[in-house]
Amino acid sequence: MPSLKKKRTPNLLLIRVIFLIALDILVINLSAFLALYIRYEFDYAAMAASGFLDTLALFAIPNTLLTLALFWLLHLYNSLWGFAGADELIHIFIAAVLSAAVQSAVIMPGLVELPRSFPVLFSMLLVLSVIDWRTFTIPNGINLVIFLLGVVRLITDLDHWVSYVIGLVSVSLVFLLMHLATHGNGLGMGDVKLVAGAGLLLGWSSMLLAVVIGSLSGAIIHSVRMRRGEDRKLAFGPYLAAGIWIAALGGQQIVDAYFGLFGL
């Protein structure tokens, strides 16, 4: 029996490495797309007209391979299920900064036609998901940047300021109460700060959609993982980030379609 367990363990670790690499590929490319989408203030028509989407598609493979190589060189796949702390956190930051530096080196001279803000937005979004997945923490710096983006969105779209302000306080207040009621065991303050900043950036309707998507996907995927004997501890940030991505890409259209079913 012990020998069987030893034979299964390397295979299980290999499967987990492959799964996490596949997840990273998805996160890298979603982060790249959303970085460009945020740059154009969630205006897909303007983003498509810029021609940068074609460049992003061509840039996707080298950008993905570069980021995965940096993750590998910094040993981020060695302790992938160990929920490492400060050391892995630092390595993720280093990988994101190096990736952004390489991107800047090819974007600034015009070798690759992408907005100059792209590397900063990309690295910020990448760090958010990767760090939370491995360490169950969302850095305050990332939340601050999202909040500042929300402030910029509010200032540039004052006609809809009520939606943004409600988005700022509605979900975050509920999350804060849950955090206090569970003494931090249910939701961390990082999640509270994330939904506050994202709510200000997206508005209340899209933020509610993001939370619904994040909650449902988190419940389903984590239930499957627990059935397979994984840790019961849930990193809600990646699922919440996925919900925010989807809501940012087409949240208002989804909400309008839903209310349209009821003639509203």
GROMACS .gro file of N, CA, C and O in nm, residues 92-156:
model
  260
   92ILE      N    1   0.627   3.661  -0.676
   92ILE     CA    2   0.520   3.697  -0.769
   92ILE      C    3   0.534   3.843  -0.810
   92ILE      O    4   0.519   3.879  -0.928
   93PHE      N    5   0.564   3.930  -0.714
   93PHE     CA    6   0.585   4.071  -0.745
   93PHE      C    7   0.702   4.088  -0.842
   93PHE      O    8   0.694   4.164  -0.939
   94ILE      N    9   0.811   4.015  -0.814
   94ILE     CA   10   0.929   4.024  -0.901
   94ILE      C   11   0.895   3.980  -1.043
   94ILE      O   12   0.932   4.046  -1.141
   95ALA      N   13   0.822   3.868  -1.054
   95ALA     CA   14   0.785   3.817  -1.186
   95ALA      C   15   0.700   3.919  -1.262
   95ALA      O   16   0.722   3.943  -1.382
   96ALA      N   17   0.603   3.980  -1.193
   96ALA     CA   18   0.516   4.079  -1.257
   96ALA      C   19   0.595   4.203  -1.299
   96ALA      O   20   0.575   4.257  -1.407
   97VAL      N   21   0.687   4.248  -1.212
   97VAL     CA   22   0.767   4.367  -1.243
   97VAL      C   23   0.860   4.339  -1.362
   97VAL      O   24   0.874   4.423  -1.453
   98LEU      N   25   0.923   4.221  -1.364
   98LEU     CA   26   1.011   4.186  -1.475
   98LEU      C   27   0.933   4.176  -1.606
   98LEU      O   28   0.979   4.221  -1.711
   99SER      N   29   0.815   4.116  -1.598
   99SER     CA   30   0.730   4.104  -1.717
   99SER      C   31   0.693   4.244  -1.768
   99SER      O   32   0.700   4.271  -1.889
  100ALA      N   33   0.654   4.333  -1.676
  100ALA     CA   34   0.618   4.470  -1.715
  100ALA      C   35   0.739   4.543  -1.773
  100ALA      O   36   0.727   4.622  -1.868
  101ALA      N   37   0.859   4.516  -1.717
  101ALA     CA   38   0.980   4.582  -1.767
  101ALA      C   39   1.011   4.540  -1.910
  101ALA      O   40   1.047   4.623  -1.994
  102VAL      N   41   0.997   4.409  -1.936
  102VAL     CA   42   1.022   4.360  -2.072
  102VAL      C   43   0.919   4.418  -2.169
  102VAL      O   44   0.952   4.460  -2.281
  103GLN      N   45   0.792   4.423  -2.126
  103GLN     CA   46   0.687   4.480  -2.210
  103GLN      C   47   0.717   4.627  -2.241
  103GLN      O   48   0.703   4.672  -2.355
  104SER      N   49   0.758   4.701  -2.138
  104SER     CA   50   0.790   4.842  -2.159
  104SER      C   51   0.907   4.859  -2.256
  104SER      O   52   0.911   4.952  -2.337
  105ALA      N   53   1.004   4.766  -2.248
  105ALA     CA   54   1.121   4.774  -2.335
  105ALA      C   55   1.086   4.759  -2.482
  105ALA      O   56   1.156   4.813  -2.569
  106VAL      N   57   0.977   4.687  -2.511
  106VAL     CA   58   0.938   4.670  -2.652
  106VAL      C   59   0.825   4.766  -2.693
  106VAL      O   60   0.806   4.793  -2.811
  107ILE      N   61   0.751   4.817  -2.593
  107ILE     CA   62   0.640   4.908  -2.623
  107ILE      C   63   0.690   5.052  -2.639
  107ILE      O   64   0.651   5.122  -2.732
  108MET      N   65   0.776   5.096  -2.548
  108MET     CA   66   0.821   5.235  -2.550
  108MET      C   67   0.890   5.275  -2.681
  108MET      O   68   0.862   5.382  -2.737
  109PRO      N   69   0.981   5.191  -2.734
  109PRO     CA   70   1.044   5.230  -2.862
  109PRO      C   71   0.953   5.210  -2.983
  109PRO      O   72   0.992   5.244  -3.095
  110GLY      N   73   0.835   5.153  -2.963
  110GLY     CA   74   0.743   5.132  -3.074
  110GLY      C   75   0.760   4.999  -3.143
  110GLY      O   76   0.704   4.977  -3.251
  111LEU      N   77   0.839   4.906  -3.082
  111LEU     CA   78   0.856   4.774  -3.143
  111LEU      C   79   0.725   4.696  -3.140
  111LEU      O   80   0.698   4.614  -3.228
  112VAL      N   81   0.645   4.719  -3.035
  112VAL     CA   82   0.512   4.661  -3.025
  112VAL      C   83   0.414   4.775  -3.003
  112VAL      O   84   0.432   4.857  -2.913
  113GLU      N   85   0.310   4.783  -3.086
  113GLU     CA   86   0.214   4.894  -3.079
  113GLU      C   87   0.106   4.866  -2.975
  113GLU      O   88   0.004   4.804  -3.003
  114LEU      N   89   0.132   4.907  -2.852
  114LEU     CA   90   0.035   4.898  -2.743
  114LEU      C   91   0.046   5.025  -2.659
  114LEU      O   92   0.151   5.089  -2.657
  115PRO      N   93  -0.061   5.062  -2.587
  115PRO     CA   94  -0.054   5.182  -2.503
  115PRO      C   95   0.057   5.170  -2.399
  115PRO      O   96   0.085   5.061  -2.348
  116ARG      N   97   0.118   5.282  -2.365
  116ARG     CA   98   0.229   5.279  -2.269
  116ARG      C   99   0.183   5.243  -2.128
  116ARG      O  100   0.265   5.201  -2.045
  117SER      N  101   0.054   5.260  -2.102
  117SER     CA  102   0.001   5.223  -1.970
  117SER      C  103  -0.024   5.073  -1.959
  117SER      O  104  -0.051   5.023  -1.850
  118PHE      N  105  -0.016   5.001  -2.070
  118PHE     CA  106  -0.050   4.859  -2.071
  118PHE      C  107   0.032   4.776  -1.972
  118PHE      O  108  -0.024   4.696  -1.896
  119PRO      N  109   0.167   4.789  -1.967
  119PRO     CA  110   0.244   4.705  -1.874
  119PRO      C  111   0.204   4.724  -1.728
  119PRO      O  112   0.200   4.627  -1.652
  120VAL      N  113   0.174   4.847  -1.688
  120VAL     CA  114   0.136   4.874  -1.548
  120VAL      C  115   0.002   4.809  -1.515
  120VAL      O  116  -0.011   4.739  -1.414
  121LEU      N  117  -0.097   4.830  -1.602
  121LEU     CA  118  -0.228   4.771  -1.577
  121LEU      C  119  -0.221   4.619  -1.581
  121LEU      O  120  -0.282   4.550  -1.498
  122PHE      N  121  -0.147   4.565  -1.676
  122PHE     CA  122  -0.135   4.420  -1.688
  122PHE      C  123  -0.072   4.358  -1.564
  122PHE      O  124  -0.123   4.260  -1.508
  123SER      N  125   0.040   4.414  -1.519
  123SER     CA  126   0.109   4.357  -1.403
  123SER      C  127   0.023   4.368  -1.277
  123SER      O  128   0.022   4.277  -1.193
  124MET      N  129  -0.053   4.478  -1.264
  124MET     CA  130  -0.140   4.495  -1.147
  124MET      C  131  -0.247   4.386  -1.143
  124MET      O  132  -0.270   4.321  -1.040
  125LEU      N  133  -0.313   4.362  -1.256
  125LEU     CA  134  -0.419   4.261  -1.261
  125LEU      C  135  -0.362   4.121  -1.244
  125LEU      O  136  -0.424   4.035  -1.179
  126LEU      N  137  -0.245   4.097  -1.299
  126LEU     CA  138  -0.181   3.966  -1.287
  126LEU      C  139  -0.145   3.936  -1.142
  126LEU      O  140  -0.174   3.826  -1.090
  127VAL      N  141  -0.086   4.033  -1.075
  127VAL     CA  142  -0.046   4.015  -0.935
  127VAL      C  143  -0.168   3.988  -0.848
  127VAL      O  144  -0.165   3.901  -0.759
  128LEU      N  145  -0.277   4.059  -0.871
  128LEU     CA  146  -0.397   4.044  -0.791
  128LEU      C  147  -0.444   3.899  -0.786
  128LEU      O  148  -0.463   3.842  -0.678
  129SER      N  149  -0.460   3.836  -0.901
  129SER     CA  150  -0.514   3.701  -0.906
  129SER      C  151  -0.412   3.597  -0.861
  129SER      O  152  -0.445   3.506  -0.784
  130VAL      N  153  -0.288   3.610  -0.908
  130VAL     CA  154  -0.188   3.508  -0.877
  130VAL      C  155  -0.154   3.507  -0.728
  130VAL      O  156  -0.143   3.401  -0.666
  131ILE      N  157  -0.140   3.626  -0.668
  131ILE     CA  158  -0.108   3.631  -0.526
  131ILE      C  159  -0.221   3.573  -0.442
  131ILE      O  160  -0.199   3.494  -0.350
  132ASP      N  161  -0.345   3.610  -0.472
  132ASP     CA  162  -0.455   3.561  -0.390
  132ASP      C  163  -0.470   3.410  -0.404
  132ASP      O  164  -0.501   3.340  -0.307
  133TRP      N  165  -0.447   3.356  -0.522
  133TRP     CA  166  -0.461   3.213  -0.543
  133TRP      C  167  -0.361   3.134  -0.459
  133TRP      O  168  -0.391   3.027  -0.408
  134ARG      N  169  -0.239   3.189  -0.444
  134ARG     CA  170  -0.135   3.114  -0.374
  134ARG      C  171  -0.123   3.148  -0.225
  134ARG      O  172  -0.078   3.065  -0.147
  135THR      N  173  -0.158   3.270  -0.187
  135THR     CA  174  -0.133   3.313  -0.049
  135THR      C  175  -0.257   3.357   0.028
  135THR      O  176  -0.247   3.389   0.145
  136PHE      N  177  -0.374   3.359  -0.037
  136PHE     CA  178  -0.498   3.402   0.026
  136PHE      C  179  -0.493   3.546   0.074
  136PHE      O  180  -0.558   3.583   0.171
  137THR      N  181  -0.412   3.630   0.008
  137THR     CA  182  -0.406   3.771   0.046
  137THR      C  183  -0.419   3.857  -0.079
  137THR      O  184  -0.380   3.817  -0.188
  138ILE      N  185  -0.476   3.976  -0.061
  138ILE     CA  186  -0.483   4.074  -0.169
  138ILE      C  187  -0.409   4.198  -0.121
  138ILE      O  188  -0.452   4.263  -0.026
  139PRO      N  189  -0.294   4.230  -0.182
  139PRO     CA  190  -0.212   4.341  -0.133
  139PRO      C  191  -0.288   4.474  -0.134
  139PRO      O  192  -0.365   4.502  -0.226
  140ASN      N  193  -0.263   4.555  -0.032
  140ASN     CA  194  -0.329   4.685  -0.023
  140ASN      C  195  -0.295   4.774  -0.142
  140ASN      O  196  -0.378   4.854  -0.187
  141GLY      N  197  -0.173   4.761  -0.194
  141GLY     CA  198  -0.133   4.842  -0.308
  141GLY      C  199  -0.218   4.816  -0.430
  141GLY      O  200  -0.254   4.909  -0.504
  142ILE      N  201  -0.253   4.690  -0.453
  142ILE     CA  202  -0.337   4.655  -0.568
  142ILE      C  203  -0.477   4.712  -0.549
  142ILE      O  204  -0.535   4.771  -0.642
  143ASN      N  205  -0.530   4.696  -0.430
  143ASN     CA  206  -0.664   4.751  -0.403
  143ASN      C  207  -0.666   4.903  -0.416
  143ASN      O  208  -0.765   4.960  -0.463
  144LEU      N  209  -0.556   4.968  -0.376
  144LEU     CA  210  -0.548   5.114  -0.387
  144LEU      C  211  -0.550   5.157  -0.533
  144LEU      O  212  -0.618   5.254  -0.569
  145VAL      N  213  -0.477   5.084  -0.619
  145VAL     CA  214  -0.475   5.119  -0.761
  145VAL      C  215  -0.614   5.103  -0.822
  145VAL      O  216  -0.660   5.188  -0.900
  146ILE      N  217  -0.684   4.994  -0.788
  146ILE     CA  218  -0.820   4.973  -0.840
  146ILE      C  219  -0.912   5.085  -0.792
  146ILE      O  220  -0.994   5.137  -0.869
  147PHE      N  221  -0.897   5.123  -0.665
  147PHE     CA  222  -0.978   5.233  -0.611
  147PHE      C  223  -0.951   5.363  -0.686
  147PHE      O  224  -1.044   5.437  -0.720
  148LEU      N  225  -0.824   5.391  -0.715
  148LEU     CA  226  -0.789   5.515  -0.786
  148LEU      C  227  -0.844   5.513  -0.929
  148LEU      O  228  -0.887   5.616  -0.981
  149LEU      N  229  -0.842   5.396  -0.991
  149LEU     CA  230  -0.904   5.384  -1.123
  149LEU      C  231  -1.053   5.414  -1.114
  149LEU      O  232  -1.111   5.476  -1.204
  150GLY      N  233  -1.115   5.368  -1.004
  150GLY     CA  234  -1.256   5.398  -0.983
  150GLY      C  235  -1.282   5.547  -0.966
  150GLY      O  236  -1.382   5.599  -1.016
  151VAL      N  237  -1.192   5.614  -0.896
  151VAL     CA  238  -1.205   5.759  -0.877
  151VAL      C  239  -1.196   5.830  -1.013
  151VAL      O  240  -1.274   5.923  -1.041
  152VAL      N  241  -1.101   5.786  -1.096
  152VAL     CA  242  -1.088   5.844  -1.230
  152VAL      C  243  -1.215   5.821  -1.311
  152VAL      O  244  -1.265   5.911  -1.380
  153ARG      N  245  -1.270   5.698  -1.302
  153ARG     CA  246  -1.394   5.667  -1.374
  153ARG      C  247  -1.508   5.756  -1.327
  153ARG      O  248  -1.589   5.805  -1.407
  154LEU      N  249  -1.516   5.777  -1.196
  154LEU     CA  250  -1.621   5.863  -1.140
  154LEU      C  251  -1.608   6.006  -1.191
  154LEU      O  252  -1.707   6.067  -1.232
  155ILE      N  253  -1.487   6.060  -1.189
  155ILE     CA  254  -1.464   6.198  -1.231
  155ILE      C  255  -1.496   6.218  -1.379
  155ILE      O  256  -1.548   6.323  -1.419
  156THR      N  257  -1.466   6.116  -1.460
  156THR     CA  258  -1.487   6.129  -1.604
  156THR      C  259  -1.628   6.092  -1.648
  156THR      O  260  -1.661   6.103  -1.766
   0.00000   0.00000   0.00000
